[in-house]
Tab-separated table of C-alpha atoms and ligand atoms in Angstrom:
chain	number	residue	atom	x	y	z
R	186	UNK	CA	8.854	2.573	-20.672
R	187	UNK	CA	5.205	1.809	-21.130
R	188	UNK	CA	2.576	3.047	-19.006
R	189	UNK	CA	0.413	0.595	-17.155
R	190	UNK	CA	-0.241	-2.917	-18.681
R	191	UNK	CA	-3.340	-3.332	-19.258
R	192	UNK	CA	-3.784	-7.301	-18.609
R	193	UNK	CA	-2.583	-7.156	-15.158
R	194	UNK	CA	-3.378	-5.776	-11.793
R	195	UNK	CA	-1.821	-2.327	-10.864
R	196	UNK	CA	-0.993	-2.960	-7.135
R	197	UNK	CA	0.251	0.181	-4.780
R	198	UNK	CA	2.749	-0.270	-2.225
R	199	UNK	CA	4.700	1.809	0.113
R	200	UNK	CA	4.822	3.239	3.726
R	201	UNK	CA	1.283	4.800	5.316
R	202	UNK	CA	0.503	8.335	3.506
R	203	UNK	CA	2.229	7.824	0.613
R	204	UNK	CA	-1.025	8.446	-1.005
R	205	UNK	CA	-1.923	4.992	-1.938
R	206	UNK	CA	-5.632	5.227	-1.651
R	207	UNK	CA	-5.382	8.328	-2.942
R	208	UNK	CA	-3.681	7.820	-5.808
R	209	UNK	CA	-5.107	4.496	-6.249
R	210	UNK	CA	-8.767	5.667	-7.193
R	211	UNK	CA	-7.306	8.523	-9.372
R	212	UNK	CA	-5.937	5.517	-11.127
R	213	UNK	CA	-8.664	3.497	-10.911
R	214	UNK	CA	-10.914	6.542	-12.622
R	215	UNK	CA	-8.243	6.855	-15.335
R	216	UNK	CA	-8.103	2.965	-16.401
R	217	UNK	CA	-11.491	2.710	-15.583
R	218	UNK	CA	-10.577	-0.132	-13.265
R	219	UNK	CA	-11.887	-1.164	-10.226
R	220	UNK	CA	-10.455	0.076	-7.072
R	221	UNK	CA	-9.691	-2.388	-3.972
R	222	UNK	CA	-8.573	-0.865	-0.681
R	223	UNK	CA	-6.491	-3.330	1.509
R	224	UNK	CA	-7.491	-1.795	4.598
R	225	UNK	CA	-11.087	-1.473	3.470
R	226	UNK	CA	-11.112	-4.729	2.208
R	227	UNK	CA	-10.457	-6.432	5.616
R	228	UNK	CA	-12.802	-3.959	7.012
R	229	UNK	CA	-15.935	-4.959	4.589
R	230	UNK	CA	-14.603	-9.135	5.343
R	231	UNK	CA	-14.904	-8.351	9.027
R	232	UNK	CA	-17.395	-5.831	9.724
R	233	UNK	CA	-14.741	-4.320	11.960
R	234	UNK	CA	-12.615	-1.509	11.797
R	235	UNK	CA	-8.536	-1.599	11.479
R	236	UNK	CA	-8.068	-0.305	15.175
R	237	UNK	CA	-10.280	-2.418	16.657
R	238	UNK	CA	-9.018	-5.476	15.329
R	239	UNK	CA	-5.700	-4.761	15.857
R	240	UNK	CA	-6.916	-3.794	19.765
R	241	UNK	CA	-8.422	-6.767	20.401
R	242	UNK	CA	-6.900	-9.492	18.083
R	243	UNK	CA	-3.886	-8.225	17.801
R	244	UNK	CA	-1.235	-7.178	14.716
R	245	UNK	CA	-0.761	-11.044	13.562
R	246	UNK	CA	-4.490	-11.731	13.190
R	247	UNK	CA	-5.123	-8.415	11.145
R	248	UNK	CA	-1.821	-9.337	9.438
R	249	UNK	CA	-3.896	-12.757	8.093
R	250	UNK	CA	-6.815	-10.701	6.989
R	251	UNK	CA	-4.359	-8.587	5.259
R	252	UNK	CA	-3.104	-11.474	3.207
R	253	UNK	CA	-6.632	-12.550	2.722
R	254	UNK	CA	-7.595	-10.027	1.306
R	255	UNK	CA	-4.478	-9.480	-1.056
R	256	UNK	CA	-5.640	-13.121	-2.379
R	257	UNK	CA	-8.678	-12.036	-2.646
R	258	UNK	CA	-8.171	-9.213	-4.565
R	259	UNK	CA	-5.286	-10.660	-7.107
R	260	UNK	CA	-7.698	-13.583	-7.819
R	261	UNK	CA	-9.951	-11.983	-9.403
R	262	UNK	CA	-9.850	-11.725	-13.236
R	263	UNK	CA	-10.666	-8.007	-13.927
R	264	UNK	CA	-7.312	-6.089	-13.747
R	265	UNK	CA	-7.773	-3.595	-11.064
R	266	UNK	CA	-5.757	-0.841	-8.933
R	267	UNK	CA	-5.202	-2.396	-5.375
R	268	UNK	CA	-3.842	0.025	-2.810
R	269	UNK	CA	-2.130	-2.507	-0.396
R	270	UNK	CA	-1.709	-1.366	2.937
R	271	UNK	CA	1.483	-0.775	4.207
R	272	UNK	CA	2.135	-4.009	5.670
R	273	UNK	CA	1.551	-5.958	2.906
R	274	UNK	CA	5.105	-6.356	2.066
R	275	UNK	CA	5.874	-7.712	5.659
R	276	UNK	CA	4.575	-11.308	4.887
R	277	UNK	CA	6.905	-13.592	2.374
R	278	UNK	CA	3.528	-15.124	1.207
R	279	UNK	CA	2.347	-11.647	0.155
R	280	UNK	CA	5.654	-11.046	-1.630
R	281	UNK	CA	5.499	-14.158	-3.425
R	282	UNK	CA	1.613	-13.163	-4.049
R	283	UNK	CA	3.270	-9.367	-5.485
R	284	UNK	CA	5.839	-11.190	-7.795
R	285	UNK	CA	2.810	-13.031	-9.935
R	286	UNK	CA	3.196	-12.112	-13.419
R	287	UNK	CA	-0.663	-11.057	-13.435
R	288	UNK	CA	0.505	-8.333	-11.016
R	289	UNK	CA	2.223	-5.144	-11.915
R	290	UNK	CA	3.900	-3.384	-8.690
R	291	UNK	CA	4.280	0.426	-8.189
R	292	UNK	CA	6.003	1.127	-5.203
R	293	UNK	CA	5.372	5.041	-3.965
R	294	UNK	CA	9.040	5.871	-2.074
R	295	UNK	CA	8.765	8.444	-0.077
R	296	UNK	CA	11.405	10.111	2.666
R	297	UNK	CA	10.111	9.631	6.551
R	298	UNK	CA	10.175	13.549	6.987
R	299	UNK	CA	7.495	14.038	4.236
R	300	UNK	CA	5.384	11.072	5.804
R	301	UNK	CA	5.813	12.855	9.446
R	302	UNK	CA	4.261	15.848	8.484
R	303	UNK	CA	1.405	13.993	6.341
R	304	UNK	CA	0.191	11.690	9.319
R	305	UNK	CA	0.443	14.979	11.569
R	306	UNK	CA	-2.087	16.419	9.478
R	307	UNK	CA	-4.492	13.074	8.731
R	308	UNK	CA	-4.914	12.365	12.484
R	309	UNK	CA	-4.183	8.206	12.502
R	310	UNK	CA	-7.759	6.590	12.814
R	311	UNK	CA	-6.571	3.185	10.976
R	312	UNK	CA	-3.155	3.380	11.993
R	313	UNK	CA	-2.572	2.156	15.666
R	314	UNK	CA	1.013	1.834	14.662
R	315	UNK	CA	1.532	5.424	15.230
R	316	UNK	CA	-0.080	6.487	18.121
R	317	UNK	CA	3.044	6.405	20.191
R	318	UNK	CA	6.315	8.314	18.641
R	319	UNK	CA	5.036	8.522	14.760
R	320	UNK	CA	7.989	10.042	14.205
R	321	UNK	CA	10.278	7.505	15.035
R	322	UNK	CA	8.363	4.763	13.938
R	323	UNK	CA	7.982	6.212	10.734
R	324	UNK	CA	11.679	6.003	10.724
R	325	UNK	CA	12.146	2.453	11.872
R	326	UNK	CA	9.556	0.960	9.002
R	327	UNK	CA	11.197	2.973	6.304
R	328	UNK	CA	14.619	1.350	7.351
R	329	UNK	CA	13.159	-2.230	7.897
R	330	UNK	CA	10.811	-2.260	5.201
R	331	UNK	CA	12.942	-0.418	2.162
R	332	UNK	CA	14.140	-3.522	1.059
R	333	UNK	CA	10.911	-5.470	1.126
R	334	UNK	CA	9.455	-2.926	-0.884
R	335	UNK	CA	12.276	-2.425	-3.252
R	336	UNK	CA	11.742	-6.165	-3.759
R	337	UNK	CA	8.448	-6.093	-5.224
R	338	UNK	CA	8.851	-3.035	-7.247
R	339	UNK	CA	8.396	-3.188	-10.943
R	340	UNK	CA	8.738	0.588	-10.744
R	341	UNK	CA	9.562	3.196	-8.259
R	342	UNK	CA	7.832	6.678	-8.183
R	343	UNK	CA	9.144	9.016	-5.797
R	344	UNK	CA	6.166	10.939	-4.140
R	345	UNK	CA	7.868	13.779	-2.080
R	346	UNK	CA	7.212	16.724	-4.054
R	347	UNK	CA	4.619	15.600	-5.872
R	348	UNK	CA	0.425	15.824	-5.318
R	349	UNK	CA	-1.487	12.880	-5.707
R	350	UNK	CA	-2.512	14.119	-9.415
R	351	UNK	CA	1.166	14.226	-10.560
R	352	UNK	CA	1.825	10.704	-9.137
R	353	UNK	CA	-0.913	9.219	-10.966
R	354	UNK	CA	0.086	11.253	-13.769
R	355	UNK	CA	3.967	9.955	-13.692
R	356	UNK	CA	2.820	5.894	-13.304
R	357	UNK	CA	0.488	6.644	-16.710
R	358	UNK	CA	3.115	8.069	-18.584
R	359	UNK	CA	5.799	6.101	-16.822
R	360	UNK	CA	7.723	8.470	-15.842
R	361	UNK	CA	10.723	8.197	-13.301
O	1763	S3P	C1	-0.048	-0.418	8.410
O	1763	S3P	C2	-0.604	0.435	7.487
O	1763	S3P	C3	-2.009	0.859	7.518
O	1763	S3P	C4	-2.893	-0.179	8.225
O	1763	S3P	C5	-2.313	-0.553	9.552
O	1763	S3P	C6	-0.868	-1.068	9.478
O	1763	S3P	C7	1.407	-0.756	8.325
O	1763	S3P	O1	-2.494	1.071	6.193
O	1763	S3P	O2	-3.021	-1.321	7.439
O	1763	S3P	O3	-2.364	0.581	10.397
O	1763	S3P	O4	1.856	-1.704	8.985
O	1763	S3P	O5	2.127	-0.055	7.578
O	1763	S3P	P1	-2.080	2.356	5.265
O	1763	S3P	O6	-0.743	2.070	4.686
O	1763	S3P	O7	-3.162	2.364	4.232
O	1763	S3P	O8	-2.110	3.542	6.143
């Protein structure tokens, strides 16, 4: 399997601290491609910050910005790395926006118990989805979302036991 095609936009999904930003600009510095952060996206388009409009809007407004700026970002003609947020499958729009043939998906799988101790250790700024029982809800979206994420997937890299390097590593050499 090749590595990256080089006409289309590399776009990250997967559940929060998989290591999509993370492993998004190591990508990004490797193609020498731009880098466009979902979160950060709606954050530059608002002025606002995740949390706050999630607290005040609410999860189906920020959910609209979220598309937004998935449009947004797959319109454009330069092929870049887009980490999507973890949401972004949740929307059918978005999915059918993921299944373009301009886009190229890498989905990063992870298991819950990895994620658990990740978030534990980042502190959840962006992610008001967690602030009650990140544990178990960790556990709920891997089980509701595995599908939706399966279903975008041009290719699967599992992240467990691997550092951010090694994951950008295995999607250049396309490796399982
Ligand atoms: C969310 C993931 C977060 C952020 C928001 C909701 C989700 O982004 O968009 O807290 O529903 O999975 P990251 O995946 O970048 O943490």
């Amino acid at each position: 399997m090749a590595g990256p095609d080089a006409a289309r936009h590399l776009v990250l999904v997967g559940l929060m601290a998989t290591g999509k930003s993370t492993v998004g600009r190591l990508l990004a510095e490797a193609l020498d491609r731009p880098l466009l952060d979902s979160d950060d996206q709606v954050e530059a388009m608002t002025g606002r910050s995740v949390r706050e409009i999630w607290q005040t809007d609410g999860e189906q407004a920020f959910r609209r910005l979220e598309t937004a700026a998935l449009t947004a970002a797959l319109a454009d003609e330069t092929p870049s790395v887009v980490a999507g947020a973890g949401g972004v499958v949740l929307a059918q729009e978005n999915r059918v926006l993921l299944a373009a043939d301009h886009v190229e998906v890498v989905w990063l799988r992870a298991a819950p118990s990895t994620l658990i101790a990740r978030v534990a250790a980042a502190g959840d700024g962006h992610r008001p989805l967690l602030d009650d029982d990140p544990a178990g809800m960790l556990e709920r979206m891997e089980a509701a979302r595995r599908k939706l994420y399966e279903s975008v997937a041009d290719r699967i890299v599992d992240v467990d036991d691997r550092t951010p390097d090694a994951v950008a590593a295995a999607i250049l050499e396309a490796t399982p």
